[in-house]
């Protein structure tokens, strides 16, 4: 019995470690689902998906392409980064996750921009392909349209403790 339990634990552990990198967002309430039908909000949410996927696939060029020239980030490391520093953090592997899951609790327009707020759970890529522990963060993102593309122009993210 103990051997079977141990084999089960090892199998689940192997599946977790070998699980492909993933990024996804979901609406936490009907208001967000309704807001996502707005063309501008839908376009910003599509850009969010691209940014998160770039962070889990280590596509540093795609990540940087989604950052506005005037980006300012109050980051979870308790510092402020602008576009160049944020792009360099990505290229250096400091913004690299095996999972990036967002729960959008608010999505709305602010003039021509889109404001998104909620919680995200990220799992940093660890040493030797092993994933680190999940980190919960509260976030606020402000997206703007630049030409035909949507770019992240302001972000605030704070690590929180979950029981």
mmCIF file of C-alpha atoms in Angstrom:
data_model
loop_
_atom_site.group_PDB
_atom_site.id
_atom_site.type_symbol
_atom_site.label_atom_id
_atom_site.label_comp_id
_atom_site.label_asym_id
_atom_site.label_seq_id
_atom_site.Cartn_x
_atom_site.Cartn_y
_atom_site.Cartn_z
ATOM 1 C CA UNK A 1 0.000 0.000 0.000
ATOM 2 C CA UNK A 2 2.779 2.398 0.948
ATOM 3 C CA UNK A 3 4.605 1.602 -2.317
ATOM 4 C CA UNK A 4 1.503 2.367 -4.388
ATOM 5 C CA UNK A 5 1.002 5.660 -2.549
ATOM 6 C CA UNK A 6 4.643 6.578 -3.093
ATOM 7 C CA UNK A 7 4.404 5.716 -6.810
ATOM 8 C CA UNK A 8 1.298 7.908 -7.065
ATOM 9 C CA UNK A 9 3.077 10.821 -5.383
ATOM 10 C CA UNK A 10 6.068 10.409 -7.698
ATOM 11 C CA UNK A 11 3.815 10.275 -10.767
ATOM 12 C CA UNK A 12 1.959 13.448 -9.781
ATOM 13 C CA UNK A 13 5.273 15.165 -8.999
ATOM 14 C CA UNK A 14 6.661 14.159 -12.384
ATOM 15 C CA UNK A 15 3.588 15.468 -14.153
ATOM 16 C CA UNK A 16 3.839 18.794 -12.348
ATOM 17 C CA UNK A 17 7.542 19.171 -13.139
ATOM 18 C CA UNK A 18 7.130 18.117 -16.779
ATOM 19 C CA UNK A 19 3.932 20.087 -17.373
ATOM 20 C CA UNK A 20 4.357 22.521 -20.249
ATOM 21 C CA UNK A 21 4.580 26.203 -19.546
ATOM 22 C CA UNK A 22 1.156 27.803 -19.562
ATOM 23 C CA UNK A 23 -0.432 31.228 -19.358
ATOM 24 C CA UNK A 24 -4.104 31.945 -19.043
ATOM 25 C CA UNK A 25 -6.538 34.514 -17.740
ATOM 26 C CA UNK A 26 -10.119 34.133 -16.614
ATOM 27 C CA UNK A 27 -12.922 36.491 -15.673
ATOM 28 C CA UNK A 28 -13.862 36.385 -12.009
ATOM 29 C CA UNK A 29 -17.384 37.712 -12.426
ATOM 30 C CA UNK A 30 -20.147 38.456 -14.960
ATOM 31 C CA UNK A 31 -19.179 42.151 -15.111
ATOM 32 C CA UNK A 32 -15.750 41.230 -16.487
ATOM 33 C CA UNK A 33 -17.297 38.741 -18.921
ATOM 34 C CA UNK A 34 -19.600 41.515 -20.194
ATOM 35 C CA UNK A 35 -16.752 44.049 -20.364
ATOM 36 C CA UNK A 36 -14.652 41.586 -22.413
ATOM 37 C CA UNK A 37 -17.224 41.935 -25.218
ATOM 38 C CA UNK A 38 -16.159 45.573 -25.722
ATOM 39 C CA UNK A 39 -13.785 45.646 -28.727
ATOM 40 C CA UNK A 40 -11.111 47.723 -26.991
ATOM 41 C CA UNK A 41 -11.169 45.661 -23.794
ATOM 42 C CA UNK A 42 -11.104 42.428 -25.812
ATOM 43 C CA UNK A 43 -8.068 43.695 -27.733
ATOM 44 C CA UNK A 44 -6.264 44.587 -24.486
ATOM 45 C CA UNK A 45 -7.090 41.150 -23.045
ATOM 46 C CA UNK A 46 -5.651 39.534 -26.160
ATOM 47 C CA UNK A 47 -2.457 41.533 -25.593
ATOM 48 C CA UNK A 48 -2.412 40.378 -21.946
ATOM 49 C CA UNK A 49 -2.499 36.780 -23.142
ATOM 50 C CA UNK A 50 0.400 37.457 -25.520
ATOM 51 C CA UNK A 51 2.459 39.130 -22.791
ATOM 52 C CA UNK A 52 1.877 36.302 -20.323
ATOM 53 C CA UNK A 53 2.657 33.644 -22.957
ATOM 54 C CA UNK A 54 5.874 35.501 -23.841
ATOM 55 C CA UNK A 55 6.864 35.355 -20.150
ATOM 56 C CA UNK A 56 6.347 31.580 -20.004
ATOM 57 C CA UNK A 57 7.974 30.805 -23.360
ATOM 58 C CA UNK A 58 10.921 33.168 -22.744
ATOM 59 C CA UNK A 59 10.107 35.042 -25.947
ATOM 60 C CA UNK A 60 11.913 38.212 -24.894
ATOM 61 C CA UNK A 61 11.345 40.007 -28.209
ATOM 62 C CA UNK A 62 7.579 39.417 -28.064
ATOM 63 C CA UNK A 63 7.542 40.491 -24.408
ATOM 64 C CA UNK A 64 9.400 43.743 -25.149
ATOM 65 C CA UNK A 65 7.189 44.453 -28.191
ATOM 66 C CA UNK A 66 4.135 44.611 -25.888
ATOM 67 C CA UNK A 67 5.650 47.326 -23.663
ATOM 68 C CA UNK A 68 4.815 50.965 -24.345
ATOM 69 C CA UNK A 69 7.717 53.374 -24.757
ATOM 70 C CA UNK A 70 6.488 55.269 -21.672
ATOM 71 C CA UNK A 71 5.959 52.138 -19.529
ATOM 72 C CA UNK A 72 6.332 52.550 -15.760
ATOM 73 C CA UNK A 73 6.102 49.532 -13.451
ATOM 74 C CA UNK A 74 5.881 49.413 -9.675
ATOM 75 C CA UNK A 75 7.179 45.849 -9.607
ATOM 76 C CA UNK A 76 6.738 43.014 -7.109
ATOM 77 C CA UNK A 77 10.404 43.378 -6.105
ATOM 78 C CA UNK A 78 9.433 46.718 -4.507
ATOM 79 C CA UNK A 79 11.088 48.805 -7.177
ATOM 80 C CA UNK A 80 10.129 50.949 -10.119
ATOM 81 C CA UNK A 81 11.104 49.940 -13.649
ATOM 82 C CA UNK A 82 10.644 51.717 -16.947
ATOM 83 C CA UNK A 83 10.441 50.080 -20.359
ATOM 84 C CA UNK A 84 14.167 49.535 -20.890
ATOM 85 C CA UNK A 85 14.749 48.048 -17.443
ATOM 86 C CA UNK A 86 11.682 45.814 -17.755
ATOM 87 C CA UNK A 87 12.829 44.508 -21.127
ATOM 88 C CA UNK A 88 16.299 43.848 -19.710
ATOM 89 C CA UNK A 89 14.781 41.983 -16.723
ATOM 90 C CA UNK A 90 12.942 39.749 -19.196
ATOM 91 C CA UNK A 91 16.050 39.145 -21.317
ATOM 92 C CA UNK A 92 18.046 38.307 -18.165
ATOM 93 C CA UNK A 93 15.513 35.622 -17.193
ATOM 94 C CA UNK A 94 14.133 37.560 -14.219
ATOM 95 C CA UNK A 95 10.661 37.572 -15.777
ATOM 96 C CA UNK A 96 10.432 33.886 -16.630
ATOM 97 C CA UNK A 97 7.616 31.621 -15.489
ATOM 98 C CA UNK A 98 6.438 28.064 -15.971
ATOM 99 C CA UNK A 99 2.874 29.220 -15.197
ATOM 100 C CA UNK A 100 1.133 32.585 -15.344
ATOM 101 C CA UNK A 101 -2.534 32.566 -14.364
ATOM 102 C CA UNK A 102 -4.585 35.750 -13.997
ATOM 103 C CA UNK A 103 -8.011 36.263 -12.566
ATOM 104 C CA UNK A 104 -9.399 39.520 -13.910
ATOM 105 C CA UNK A 105 -11.682 41.114 -11.307
ATOM 106 C CA UNK A 106 -12.148 44.431 -13.093
ATOM 107 C CA UNK A 107 -11.899 45.379 -16.759
ATOM 108 C CA UNK A 108 -12.941 48.828 -17.904
ATOM 109 C CA UNK A 109 -12.169 51.693 -20.215
ATOM 110 C CA UNK A 110 -10.437 54.834 -19.038
ATOM 111 C CA UNK A 111 -10.734 57.170 -22.005
ATOM 112 C CA UNK A 112 -8.839 55.441 -24.799
ATOM 113 C CA UNK A 113 -7.054 53.112 -22.388
ATOM 114 C CA UNK A 114 -8.079 49.859 -20.705
ATOM 115 C CA UNK A 115 -7.675 49.243 -16.980
ATOM 116 C CA UNK A 116 -7.363 45.664 -15.710
ATOM 117 C CA UNK A 117 -7.211 44.661 -12.046
ATOM 118 C CA UNK A 118 -7.137 41.384 -10.193
ATOM 119 C CA UNK A 119 -4.939 38.591 -8.920
ATOM 120 C CA UNK A 120 -2.254 36.585 -10.646
ATOM 121 C CA UNK A 121 -0.478 33.417 -9.672
ATOM 122 C CA UNK A 122 2.955 32.882 -11.130
ATOM 123 C CA UNK A 123 5.417 30.028 -10.841
ATOM 124 C CA UNK A 124 8.976 31.055 -11.592
ATOM 125 C CA UNK A 125 11.190 28.715 -13.559
ATOM 126 C CA UNK A 126 13.700 27.208 -11.195
ATOM 127 C CA UNK A 127 17.067 25.544 -11.455
ATOM 128 C CA UNK A 128 17.405 22.339 -13.511
ATOM 129 C CA UNK A 129 13.910 22.731 -14.950
ATOM 130 C CA UNK A 130 12.218 22.489 -11.554
ATOM 131 C CA UNK A 131 9.510 25.005 -10.760
ATOM 132 C CA UNK A 132 9.588 27.214 -7.713
ATOM 133 C CA UNK A 133 6.623 27.742 -5.397
ATOM 134 C CA UNK A 134 3.564 29.608 -6.654
ATOM 135 C CA UNK A 135 3.533 33.341 -5.895
ATOM 136 C CA UNK A 136 0.244 35.221 -5.525
ATOM 137 C CA UNK A 137 0.150 38.879 -6.553
ATOM 138 C CA UNK A 138 -2.415 41.647 -6.841
ATOM 139 C CA UNK A 139 -2.024 43.628 -10.039
ATOM 140 C CA UNK A 140 -3.242 46.724 -11.820
ATOM 141 C CA UNK A 141 -2.404 47.101 -15.521
ATOM 142 C CA UNK A 142 -3.137 50.009 -17.831
ATOM 143 C CA UNK A 143 -3.082 49.262 -21.560
ATOM 144 C CA UNK A 144 -3.162 51.695 -24.473
ATOM 145 C CA UNK A 145 -3.492 51.334 -28.198
ATOM 146 C CA UNK A 146 -0.422 52.367 -30.187
ATOM 147 C CA UNK A 147 -1.161 52.152 -33.889
ATOM 148 C CA UNK A 148 -2.792 48.762 -34.397
ATOM 149 C CA UNK A 149 -1.188 47.224 -31.296
ATOM 150 C CA UNK A 150 -2.016 47.286 -27.590
ATOM 151 C CA UNK A 151 0.852 48.075 -25.229
ATOM 152 C CA UNK A 152 1.255 47.911 -21.478
ATOM 153 C CA UNK A 153 1.810 51.479 -20.285
ATOM 154 C CA UNK A 154 1.534 51.213 -16.484
ATOM 155 C CA UNK A 155 1.640 48.294 -14.067
ATOM 156 C CA UNK A 156 1.585 47.770 -10.346
ATOM 157 C CA UNK A 157 2.080 44.317 -8.815
ATOM 158 C CA UNK A 158 2.308 43.377 -5.134
ATOM 159 C CA UNK A 159 3.113 39.967 -3.707
ATOM 160 C CA UNK A 160 0.477 38.813 -1.239
ATOM 161 C CA UNK A 161 0.258 35.926 1.190
ATOM 162 C CA UNK A 162 -2.409 33.285 0.740
ATOM 163 C CA UNK A 163 -3.105 30.671 3.412
#
